[in-house]
Short mmCIF file of C-alpha atoms in Angstrom, two decimals:
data_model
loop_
_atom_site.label_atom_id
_atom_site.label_comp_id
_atom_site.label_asym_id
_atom_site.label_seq_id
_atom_site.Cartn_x
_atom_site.Cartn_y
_atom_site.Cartn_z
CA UNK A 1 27.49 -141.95 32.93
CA UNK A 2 28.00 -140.91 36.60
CA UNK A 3 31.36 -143.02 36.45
CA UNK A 4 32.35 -141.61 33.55
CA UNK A 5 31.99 -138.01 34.65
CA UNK A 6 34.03 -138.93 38.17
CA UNK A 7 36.68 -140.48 35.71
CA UNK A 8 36.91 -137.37 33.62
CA UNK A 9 36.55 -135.47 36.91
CA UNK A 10 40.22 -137.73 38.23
CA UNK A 11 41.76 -136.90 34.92
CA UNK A 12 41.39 -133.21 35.23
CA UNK A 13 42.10 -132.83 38.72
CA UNK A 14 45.06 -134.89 37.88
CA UNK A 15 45.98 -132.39 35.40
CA UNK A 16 45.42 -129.76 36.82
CA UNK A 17 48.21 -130.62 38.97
CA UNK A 18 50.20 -130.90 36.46
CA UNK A 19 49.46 -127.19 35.08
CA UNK A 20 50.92 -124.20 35.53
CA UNK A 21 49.34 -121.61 38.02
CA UNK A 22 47.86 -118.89 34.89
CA UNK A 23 46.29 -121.80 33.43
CA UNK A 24 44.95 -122.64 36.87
CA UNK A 25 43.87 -118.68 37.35
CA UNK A 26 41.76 -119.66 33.86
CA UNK A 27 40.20 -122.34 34.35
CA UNK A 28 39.10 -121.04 37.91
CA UNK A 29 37.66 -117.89 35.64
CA UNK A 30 36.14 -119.58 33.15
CA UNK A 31 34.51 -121.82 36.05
CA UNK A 32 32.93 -118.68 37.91
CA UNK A 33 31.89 -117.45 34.81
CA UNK A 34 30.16 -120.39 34.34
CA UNK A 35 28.49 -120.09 37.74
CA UNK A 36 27.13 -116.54 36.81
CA UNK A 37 25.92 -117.74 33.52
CA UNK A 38 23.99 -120.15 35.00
CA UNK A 39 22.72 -117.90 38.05
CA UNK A 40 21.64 -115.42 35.48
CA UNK A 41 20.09 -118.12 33.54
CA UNK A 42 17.78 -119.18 36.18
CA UNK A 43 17.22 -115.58 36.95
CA UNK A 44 16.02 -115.32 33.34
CA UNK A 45 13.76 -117.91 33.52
CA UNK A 46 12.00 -116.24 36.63
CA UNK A 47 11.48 -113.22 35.00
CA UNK A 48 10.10 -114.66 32.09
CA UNK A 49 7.19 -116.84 34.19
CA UNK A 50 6.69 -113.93 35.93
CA UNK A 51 5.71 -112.35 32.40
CA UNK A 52 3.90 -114.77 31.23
CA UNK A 53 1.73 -114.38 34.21
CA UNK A 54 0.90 -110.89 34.26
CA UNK A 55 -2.31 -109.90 32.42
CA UNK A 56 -1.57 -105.90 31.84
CA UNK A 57 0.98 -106.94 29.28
CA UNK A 58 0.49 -106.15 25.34
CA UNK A 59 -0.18 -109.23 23.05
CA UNK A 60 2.96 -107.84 20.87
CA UNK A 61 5.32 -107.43 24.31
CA UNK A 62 4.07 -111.50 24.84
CA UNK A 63 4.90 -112.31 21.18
CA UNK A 64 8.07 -110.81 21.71
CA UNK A 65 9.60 -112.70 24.49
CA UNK A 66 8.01 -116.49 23.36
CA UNK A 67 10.29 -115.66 20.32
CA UNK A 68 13.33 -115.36 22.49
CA UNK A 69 15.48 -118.45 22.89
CA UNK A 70 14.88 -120.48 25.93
CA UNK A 71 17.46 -120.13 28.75
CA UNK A 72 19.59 -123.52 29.45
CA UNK A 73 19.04 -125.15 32.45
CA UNK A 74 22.28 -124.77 35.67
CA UNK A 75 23.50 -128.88 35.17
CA UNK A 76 23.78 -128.29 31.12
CA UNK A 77 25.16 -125.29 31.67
CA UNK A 78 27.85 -126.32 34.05
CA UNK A 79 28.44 -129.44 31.72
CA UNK A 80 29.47 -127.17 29.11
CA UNK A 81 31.66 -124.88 30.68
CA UNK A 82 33.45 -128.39 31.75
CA UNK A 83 33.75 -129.21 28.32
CA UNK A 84 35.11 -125.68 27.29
CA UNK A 85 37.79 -125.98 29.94
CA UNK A 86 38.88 -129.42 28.64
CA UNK A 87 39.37 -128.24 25.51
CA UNK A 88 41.15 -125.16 25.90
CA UNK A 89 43.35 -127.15 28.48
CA UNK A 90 44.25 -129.51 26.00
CA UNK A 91 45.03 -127.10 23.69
CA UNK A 92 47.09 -125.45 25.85
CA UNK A 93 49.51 -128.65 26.30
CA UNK A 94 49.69 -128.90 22.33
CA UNK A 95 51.49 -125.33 22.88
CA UNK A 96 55.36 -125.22 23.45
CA UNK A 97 56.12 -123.73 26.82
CA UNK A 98 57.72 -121.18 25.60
CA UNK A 99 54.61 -119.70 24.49
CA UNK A 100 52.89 -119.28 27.12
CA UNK A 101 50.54 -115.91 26.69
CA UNK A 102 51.83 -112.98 29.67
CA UNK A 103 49.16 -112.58 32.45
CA UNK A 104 47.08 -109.85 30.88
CA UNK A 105 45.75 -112.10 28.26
CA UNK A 106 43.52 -113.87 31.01
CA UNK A 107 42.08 -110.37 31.20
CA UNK A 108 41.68 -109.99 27.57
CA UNK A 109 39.89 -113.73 27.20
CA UNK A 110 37.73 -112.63 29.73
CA UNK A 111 36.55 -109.33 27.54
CA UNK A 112 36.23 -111.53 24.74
CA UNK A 113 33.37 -113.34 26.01
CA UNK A 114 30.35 -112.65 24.58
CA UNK A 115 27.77 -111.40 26.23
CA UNK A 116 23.64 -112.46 24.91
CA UNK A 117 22.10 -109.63 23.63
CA UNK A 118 18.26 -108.70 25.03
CA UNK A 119 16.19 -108.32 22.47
CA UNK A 120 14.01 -104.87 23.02
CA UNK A 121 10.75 -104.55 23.33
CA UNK A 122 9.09 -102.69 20.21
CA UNK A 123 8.30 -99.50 20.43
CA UNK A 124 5.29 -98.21 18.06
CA UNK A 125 6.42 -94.82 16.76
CA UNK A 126 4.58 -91.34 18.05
CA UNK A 127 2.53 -89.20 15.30
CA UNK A 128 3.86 -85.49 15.34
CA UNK A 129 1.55 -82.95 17.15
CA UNK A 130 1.82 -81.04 14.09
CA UNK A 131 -0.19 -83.38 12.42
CA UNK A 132 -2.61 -84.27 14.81
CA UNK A 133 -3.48 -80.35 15.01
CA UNK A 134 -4.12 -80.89 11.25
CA UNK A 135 -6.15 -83.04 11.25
CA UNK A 136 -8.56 -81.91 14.21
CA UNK A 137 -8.52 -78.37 12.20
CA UNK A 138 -9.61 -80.02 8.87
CA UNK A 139 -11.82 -82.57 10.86
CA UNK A 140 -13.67 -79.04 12.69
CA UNK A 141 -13.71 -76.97 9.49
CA UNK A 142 -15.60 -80.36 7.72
CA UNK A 143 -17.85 -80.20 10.15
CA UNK A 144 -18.67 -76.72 10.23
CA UNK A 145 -19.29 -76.49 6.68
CA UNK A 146 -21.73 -79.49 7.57
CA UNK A 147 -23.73 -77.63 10.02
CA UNK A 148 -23.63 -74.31 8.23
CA UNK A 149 -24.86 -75.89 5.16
CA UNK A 150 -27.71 -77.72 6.74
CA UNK A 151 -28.70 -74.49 8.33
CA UNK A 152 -29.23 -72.74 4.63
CA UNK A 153 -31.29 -75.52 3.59
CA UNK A 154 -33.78 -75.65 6.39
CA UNK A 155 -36.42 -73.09 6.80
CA UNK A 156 -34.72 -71.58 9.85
CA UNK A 157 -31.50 -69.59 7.59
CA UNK A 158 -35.38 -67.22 6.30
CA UNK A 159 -36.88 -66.76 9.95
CA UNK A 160 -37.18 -63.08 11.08
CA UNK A 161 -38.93 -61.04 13.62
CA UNK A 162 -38.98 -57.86 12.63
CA UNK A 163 -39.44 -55.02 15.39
CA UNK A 164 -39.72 -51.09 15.22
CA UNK A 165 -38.74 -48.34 17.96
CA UNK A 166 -38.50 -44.83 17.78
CA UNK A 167 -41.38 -44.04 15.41
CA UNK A 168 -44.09 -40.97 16.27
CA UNK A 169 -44.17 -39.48 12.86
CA UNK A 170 -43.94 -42.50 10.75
CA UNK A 171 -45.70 -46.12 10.91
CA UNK A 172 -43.69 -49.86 11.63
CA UNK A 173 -45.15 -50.32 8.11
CA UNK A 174 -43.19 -47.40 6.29
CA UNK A 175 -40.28 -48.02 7.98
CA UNK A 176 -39.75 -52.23 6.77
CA UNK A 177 -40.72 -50.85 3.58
CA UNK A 178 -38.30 -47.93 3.53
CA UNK A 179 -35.54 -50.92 4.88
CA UNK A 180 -36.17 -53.54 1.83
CA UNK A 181 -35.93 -56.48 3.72
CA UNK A 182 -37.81 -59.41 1.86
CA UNK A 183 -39.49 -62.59 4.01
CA UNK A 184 -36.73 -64.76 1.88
CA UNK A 185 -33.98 -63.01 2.60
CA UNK A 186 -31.42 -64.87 4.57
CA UNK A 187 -30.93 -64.32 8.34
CA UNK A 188 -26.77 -64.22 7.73
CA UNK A 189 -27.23 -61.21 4.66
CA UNK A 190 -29.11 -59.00 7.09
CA UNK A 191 -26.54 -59.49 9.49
CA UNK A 192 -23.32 -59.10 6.85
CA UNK A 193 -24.89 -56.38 5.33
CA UNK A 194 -26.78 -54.50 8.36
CA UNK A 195 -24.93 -50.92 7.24
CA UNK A 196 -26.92 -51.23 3.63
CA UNK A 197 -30.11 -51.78 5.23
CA UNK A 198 -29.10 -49.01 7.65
CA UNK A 199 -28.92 -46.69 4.52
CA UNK A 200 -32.30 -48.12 2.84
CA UNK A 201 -34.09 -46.80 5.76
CA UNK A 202 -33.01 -43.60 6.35
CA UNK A 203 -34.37 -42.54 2.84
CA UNK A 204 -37.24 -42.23 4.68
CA UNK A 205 -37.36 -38.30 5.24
CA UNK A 206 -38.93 -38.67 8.47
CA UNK A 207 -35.79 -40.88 9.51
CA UNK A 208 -32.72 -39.07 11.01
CA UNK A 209 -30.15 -41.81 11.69
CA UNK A 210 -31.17 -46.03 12.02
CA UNK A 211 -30.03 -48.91 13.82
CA UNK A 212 -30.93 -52.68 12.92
CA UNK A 213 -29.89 -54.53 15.84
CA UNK A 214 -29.62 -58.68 16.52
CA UNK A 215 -30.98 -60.62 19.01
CA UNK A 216 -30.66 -64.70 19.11
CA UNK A 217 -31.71 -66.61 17.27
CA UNK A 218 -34.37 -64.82 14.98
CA UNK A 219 -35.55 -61.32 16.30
CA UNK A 220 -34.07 -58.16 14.81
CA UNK A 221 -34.99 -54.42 15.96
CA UNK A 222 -34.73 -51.46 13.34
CA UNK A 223 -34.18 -48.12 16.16
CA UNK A 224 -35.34 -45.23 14.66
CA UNK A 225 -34.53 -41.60 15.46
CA UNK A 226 -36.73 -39.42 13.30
CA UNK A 227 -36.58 -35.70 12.29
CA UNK A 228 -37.26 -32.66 14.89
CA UNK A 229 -39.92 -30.40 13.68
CA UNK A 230 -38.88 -27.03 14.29
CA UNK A 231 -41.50 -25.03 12.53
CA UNK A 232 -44.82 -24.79 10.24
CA UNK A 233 -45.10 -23.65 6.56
CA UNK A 234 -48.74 -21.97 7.31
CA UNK A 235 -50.92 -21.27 3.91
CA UNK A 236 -54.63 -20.06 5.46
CA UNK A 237 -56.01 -22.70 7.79
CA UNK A 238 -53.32 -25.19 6.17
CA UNK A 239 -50.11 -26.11 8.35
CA UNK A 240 -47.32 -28.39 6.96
CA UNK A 241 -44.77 -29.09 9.49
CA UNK A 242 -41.29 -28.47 8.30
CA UNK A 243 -38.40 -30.97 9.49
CA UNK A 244 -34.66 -30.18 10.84
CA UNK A 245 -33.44 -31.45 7.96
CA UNK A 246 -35.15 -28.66 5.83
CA UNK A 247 -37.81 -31.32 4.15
CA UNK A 248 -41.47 -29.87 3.67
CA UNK A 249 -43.83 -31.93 4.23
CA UNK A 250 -46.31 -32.04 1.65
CA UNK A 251 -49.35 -33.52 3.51
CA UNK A 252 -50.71 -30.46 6.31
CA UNK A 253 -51.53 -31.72 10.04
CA UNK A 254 -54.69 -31.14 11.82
CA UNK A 255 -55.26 -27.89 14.27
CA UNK A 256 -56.02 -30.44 17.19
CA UNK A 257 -52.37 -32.12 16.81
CA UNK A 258 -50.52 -28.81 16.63
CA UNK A 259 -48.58 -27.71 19.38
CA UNK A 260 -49.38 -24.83 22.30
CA UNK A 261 -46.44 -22.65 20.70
CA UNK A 262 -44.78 -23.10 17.50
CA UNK A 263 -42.81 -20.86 14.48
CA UNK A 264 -44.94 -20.10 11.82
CA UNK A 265 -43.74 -19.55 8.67
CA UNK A 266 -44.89 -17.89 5.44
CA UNK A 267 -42.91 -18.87 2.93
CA UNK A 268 -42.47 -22.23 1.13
CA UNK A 269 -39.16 -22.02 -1.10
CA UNK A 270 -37.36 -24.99 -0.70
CA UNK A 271 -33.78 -23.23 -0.65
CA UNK A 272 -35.23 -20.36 1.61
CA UNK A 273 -36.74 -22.97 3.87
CA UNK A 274 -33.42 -25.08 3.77
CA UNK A 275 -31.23 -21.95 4.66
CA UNK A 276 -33.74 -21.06 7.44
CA UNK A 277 -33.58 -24.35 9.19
CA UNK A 278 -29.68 -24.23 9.04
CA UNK A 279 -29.41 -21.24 10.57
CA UNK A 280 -32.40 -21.98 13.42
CA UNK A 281 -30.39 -24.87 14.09
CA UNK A 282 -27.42 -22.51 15.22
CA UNK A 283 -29.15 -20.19 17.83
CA UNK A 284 -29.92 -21.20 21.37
CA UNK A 285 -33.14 -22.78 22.54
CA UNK A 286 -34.61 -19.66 24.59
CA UNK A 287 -34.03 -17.45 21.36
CA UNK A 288 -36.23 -20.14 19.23
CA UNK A 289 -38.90 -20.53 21.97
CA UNK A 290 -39.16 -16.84 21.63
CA UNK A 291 -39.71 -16.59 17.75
CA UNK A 292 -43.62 -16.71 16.56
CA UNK A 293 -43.56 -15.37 12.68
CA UNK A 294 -41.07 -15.35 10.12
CA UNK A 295 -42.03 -13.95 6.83
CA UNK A 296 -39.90 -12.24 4.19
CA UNK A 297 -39.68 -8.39 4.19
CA UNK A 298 -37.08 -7.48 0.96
CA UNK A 299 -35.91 -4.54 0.45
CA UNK A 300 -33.48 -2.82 -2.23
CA UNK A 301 -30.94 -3.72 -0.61
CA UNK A 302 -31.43 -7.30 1.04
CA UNK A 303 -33.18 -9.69 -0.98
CA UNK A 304 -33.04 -11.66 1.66
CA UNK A 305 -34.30 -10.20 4.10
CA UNK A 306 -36.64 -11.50 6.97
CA UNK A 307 -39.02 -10.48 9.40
CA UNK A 308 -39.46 -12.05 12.74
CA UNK A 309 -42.37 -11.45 15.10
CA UNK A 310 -41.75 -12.24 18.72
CA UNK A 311 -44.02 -13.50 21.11
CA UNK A 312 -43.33 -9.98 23.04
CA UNK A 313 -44.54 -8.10 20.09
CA UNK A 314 -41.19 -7.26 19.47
CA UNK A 315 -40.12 -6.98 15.37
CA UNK A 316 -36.15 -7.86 13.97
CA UNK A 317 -35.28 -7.46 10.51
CA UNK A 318 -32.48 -9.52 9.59
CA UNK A 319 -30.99 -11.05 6.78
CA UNK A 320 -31.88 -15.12 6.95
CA UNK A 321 -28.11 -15.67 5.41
CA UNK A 322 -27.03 -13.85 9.03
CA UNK A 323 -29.83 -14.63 10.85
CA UNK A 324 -27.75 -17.14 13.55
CA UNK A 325 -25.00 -14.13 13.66
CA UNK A 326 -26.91 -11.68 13.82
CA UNK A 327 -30.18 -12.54 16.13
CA UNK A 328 -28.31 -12.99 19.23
CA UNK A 329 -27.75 -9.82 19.71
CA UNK A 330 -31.93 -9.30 20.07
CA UNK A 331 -30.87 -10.77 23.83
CA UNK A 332 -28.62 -8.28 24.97
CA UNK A 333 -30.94 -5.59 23.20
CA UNK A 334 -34.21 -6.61 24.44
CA UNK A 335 -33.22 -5.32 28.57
CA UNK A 336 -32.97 -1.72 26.84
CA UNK A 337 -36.60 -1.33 25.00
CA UNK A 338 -39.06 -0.14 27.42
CA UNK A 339 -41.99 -0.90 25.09
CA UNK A 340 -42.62 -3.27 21.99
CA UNK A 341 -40.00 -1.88 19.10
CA UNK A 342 -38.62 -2.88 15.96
CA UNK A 343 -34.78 -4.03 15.72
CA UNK A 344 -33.32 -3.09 12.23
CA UNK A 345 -30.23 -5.44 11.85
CA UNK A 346 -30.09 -4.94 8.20
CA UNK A 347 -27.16 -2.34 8.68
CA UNK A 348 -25.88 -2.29 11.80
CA UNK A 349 -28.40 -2.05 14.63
CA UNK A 350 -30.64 0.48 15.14
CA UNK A 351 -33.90 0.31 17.17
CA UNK A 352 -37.06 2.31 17.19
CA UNK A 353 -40.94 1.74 18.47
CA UNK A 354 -43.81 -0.03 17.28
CA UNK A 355 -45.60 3.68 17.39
CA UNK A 356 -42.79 5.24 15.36
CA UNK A 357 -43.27 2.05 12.87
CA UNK A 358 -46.07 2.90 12.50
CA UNK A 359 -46.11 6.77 12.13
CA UNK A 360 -43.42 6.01 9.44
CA UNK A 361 -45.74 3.78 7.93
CA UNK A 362 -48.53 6.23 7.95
CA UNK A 363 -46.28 8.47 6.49
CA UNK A 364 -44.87 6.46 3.47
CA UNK A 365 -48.31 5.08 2.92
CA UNK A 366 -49.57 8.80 2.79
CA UNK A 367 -46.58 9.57 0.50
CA UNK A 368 -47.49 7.06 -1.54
CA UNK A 369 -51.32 7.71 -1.79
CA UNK A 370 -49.98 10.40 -2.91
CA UNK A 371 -47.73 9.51 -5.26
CA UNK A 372 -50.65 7.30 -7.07
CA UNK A 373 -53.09 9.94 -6.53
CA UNK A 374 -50.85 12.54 -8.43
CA UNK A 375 -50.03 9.86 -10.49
CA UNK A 376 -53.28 9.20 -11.42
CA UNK A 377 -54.51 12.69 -11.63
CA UNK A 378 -51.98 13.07 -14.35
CA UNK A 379 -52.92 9.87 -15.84
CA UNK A 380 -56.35 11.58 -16.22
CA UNK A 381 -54.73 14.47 -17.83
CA UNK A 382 -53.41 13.04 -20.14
CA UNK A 383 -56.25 11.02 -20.53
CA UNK A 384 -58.94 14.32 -20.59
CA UNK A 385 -56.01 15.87 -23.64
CA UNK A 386 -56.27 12.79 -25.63
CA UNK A 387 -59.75 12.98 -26.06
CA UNK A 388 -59.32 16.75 -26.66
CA UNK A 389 -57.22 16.23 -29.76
CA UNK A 390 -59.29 13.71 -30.49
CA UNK A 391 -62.71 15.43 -30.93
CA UNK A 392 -60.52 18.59 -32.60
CA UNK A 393 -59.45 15.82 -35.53
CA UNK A 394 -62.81 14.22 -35.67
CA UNK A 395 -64.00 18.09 -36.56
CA UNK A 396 -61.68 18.34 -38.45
CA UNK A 397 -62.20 15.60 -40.16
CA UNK A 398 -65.85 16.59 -40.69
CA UNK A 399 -64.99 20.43 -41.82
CA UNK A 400 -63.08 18.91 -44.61
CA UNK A 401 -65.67 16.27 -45.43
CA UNK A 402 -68.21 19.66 -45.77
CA UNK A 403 -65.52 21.40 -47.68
CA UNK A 404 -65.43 18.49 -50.20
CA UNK A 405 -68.91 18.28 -50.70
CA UNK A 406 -69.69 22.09 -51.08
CA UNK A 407 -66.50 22.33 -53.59
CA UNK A 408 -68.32 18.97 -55.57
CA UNK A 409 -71.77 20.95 -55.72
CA UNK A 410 -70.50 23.73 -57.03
CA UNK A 411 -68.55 22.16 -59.96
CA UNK A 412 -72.02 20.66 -60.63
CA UNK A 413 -74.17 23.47 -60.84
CA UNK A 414 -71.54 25.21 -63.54
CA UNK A 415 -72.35 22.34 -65.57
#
């Protein structure tokens, strides 16, 4: 074979003599191009042992490159780009001289070869964020549902610790029963619906304003504000407190738990009561300290009107529809009086002594007496005339019975 190949090797030097110099430029192209073929061949083959021995790489990257075609070795390689040379010399001498192709066209052979294509390596596609936040929200509202659910079955959803603050008037007992809230309720409706059980406490009348607050994971405090009491329906030894909010209280307190100073008050109607709470709430706190009766005093003009009895001795007459208006004036009055007095603030305001009260009372009690007595006396008159007329017609009566009979005996002795 060696012989062979250094006969075929005579021939073509031989010819190649013999050919012209852009067939010579050819074959001397396709010759290097042979060369790099089989330097990039080798270079190949490297590269692939070099993959082969590398553990980090994927089993589908390995798969991938034992499918690709095996590189040729150099020798074969060069024997074939002999062989391609042969043949395109010989047809070349089958071509008339005339035809020879211009110079470019070694150029244009040279773009025609074909180069082998590299397979890629396969790429695995990405998932969209979009879809991965999709399913991590489904995947965290699954398991939310899970835990919530378990939580309503287990004994723990019912668990409460009830606490009460605030309460002097009114007992921890009266105040969970005023709120409704049942041992099964759920721990998650007393927290959704905290403003309803708000309400359901303050019907309590003792209760002012409430406040159910939450502390992890069980406990619960109902804050209470309760009702001022501002004064004391007093009936004999009885007192009943009465509340800001104008509520009686219906059960009376004992002497011993009574305040050192406090309003008493003699009347019980429920509007009156209301009305005078409103307006006590208006007037400053030195003015109420200094109030110690309130009873009603109507006259023919004001059928509303009130008496108060300070803790000076001091007497105001007032409307209790005006009574915030008009009772702080009493402060800027009070400087003037020298002793105890009696501010009218009926009509205007006029001021006069306890003495004169009660010379005037004298008086129209003295009037009066005498009014009944005269009264009376004529009541007697009348009384004394009545029987007067009364004895005249019972003789009468009687002179006509004695008439009758007298006329009836005679009429039987003519007979």
């Amino acid at each position: 074979m060696s012989k062979d190949k250094k006969n075929e090797g005579k021939e073509i030097l031989e010819e190649f003599k013999e050919l012209s110099e852009w067939q010579k430029r050819n074959q001397e192209y396709l010759k290097k191009k042979a060369e790099e073929e089989a330097a990039l061949a080798e270079e190949k083959e490297k590269e692939r042992k070099a993959r082969m021995a590398s553990k980090s790489e994927k089993s589908d990257e390995t798969e991938d490159q034992d499918s690709e075609p095996e590189p040729k070795d150099p020798e074969s390689a060069k024997e074939e780009s002999e062989e391609k040379v042969e043949k395109s010399e010989d047809v070349k001498k089958e071509e008339p001289e005339s035809k020879e192709p211009k110079s470019k066209e070694p150029k244009k052979q040279a773009k025609k070869v074909e180069k082998k294509p590299v397979k890629e390596k396969t790429v695995k596609p990405k998932i969209p964020g979009v879809h991965i936040w999709r399913a991590i929200s489904i995947l965290f509202l699954s398991l939310l549902l899970l835990v919530v659910s378990a939580y309503l079955l287990s004994p723990y959803a019912t668990m409460k610790d009830i606490r009460v603050e605030g309460t002097v008037q009114t007992t921890d007992d009266d105040i969970r029963q005023a709120s409704g809230i049942q041992d099964s309720d759920y721990t998650i409706n007393l927290l959704l619906d905290k403003a309803k059980y708000e309400e359901q406490i303050k019907s309590n009348y003792w209760v002012e304003s409430a406040q159910l607050v939450y502390q992890f994971p069980t406990k619960f405090t109902i804050k209470v504000k309760e009702y001022d009491i501002v004064a004391y329906y007093v009936s004999g030894e009885s007192h009943y407190p009465i509340l800001s909010s104008g509520q009686l209280e219906t059960s009376s307190v004992s002497l011993v738990s009574l305040p050192e100073t406090y309003i008493s008050v003699l009347f019980n109607n429920s509007e009156q009561i209301k009305t005078f709470t409103s307006e006590l709430s208006q007037i400053s706190p030195e003015l109420k300290s200094s109030i110690q009766k309130v009873e009603l005093a109507p006259s023919k003009v004001t059928s509303d009107l009130i008496r108060l009895t300070m803790n000076d001795s001091d007497e105001v007459l007032v409307p209790l529809s005006e009574m915030s208006k008009k009772l702080p004036y009493y402060s800027k009055i009070k400087p003037q009086l020298s002793e105890p007095s009696v501010i009218d603030m009926e009509a205007g305001i006029y001021s006069y002594t306890v003495a004169d009260k009660l010379i005037m009372e004298a008086e129209e009690k003295a009037k009066q007496e005498a009014k009944e007595a005269e009264k009376k006396q004529k009541e007697e008159e009348k009384k004394r005339l009545e029987e007067q007329q009364n004895k005249l017609e019972e003789e009468k009566k009687k002179l006509e019975e004695e008439s009758n009979r007298n006329q009836t005996s005679q009429r039987s002795s003519r007979r």
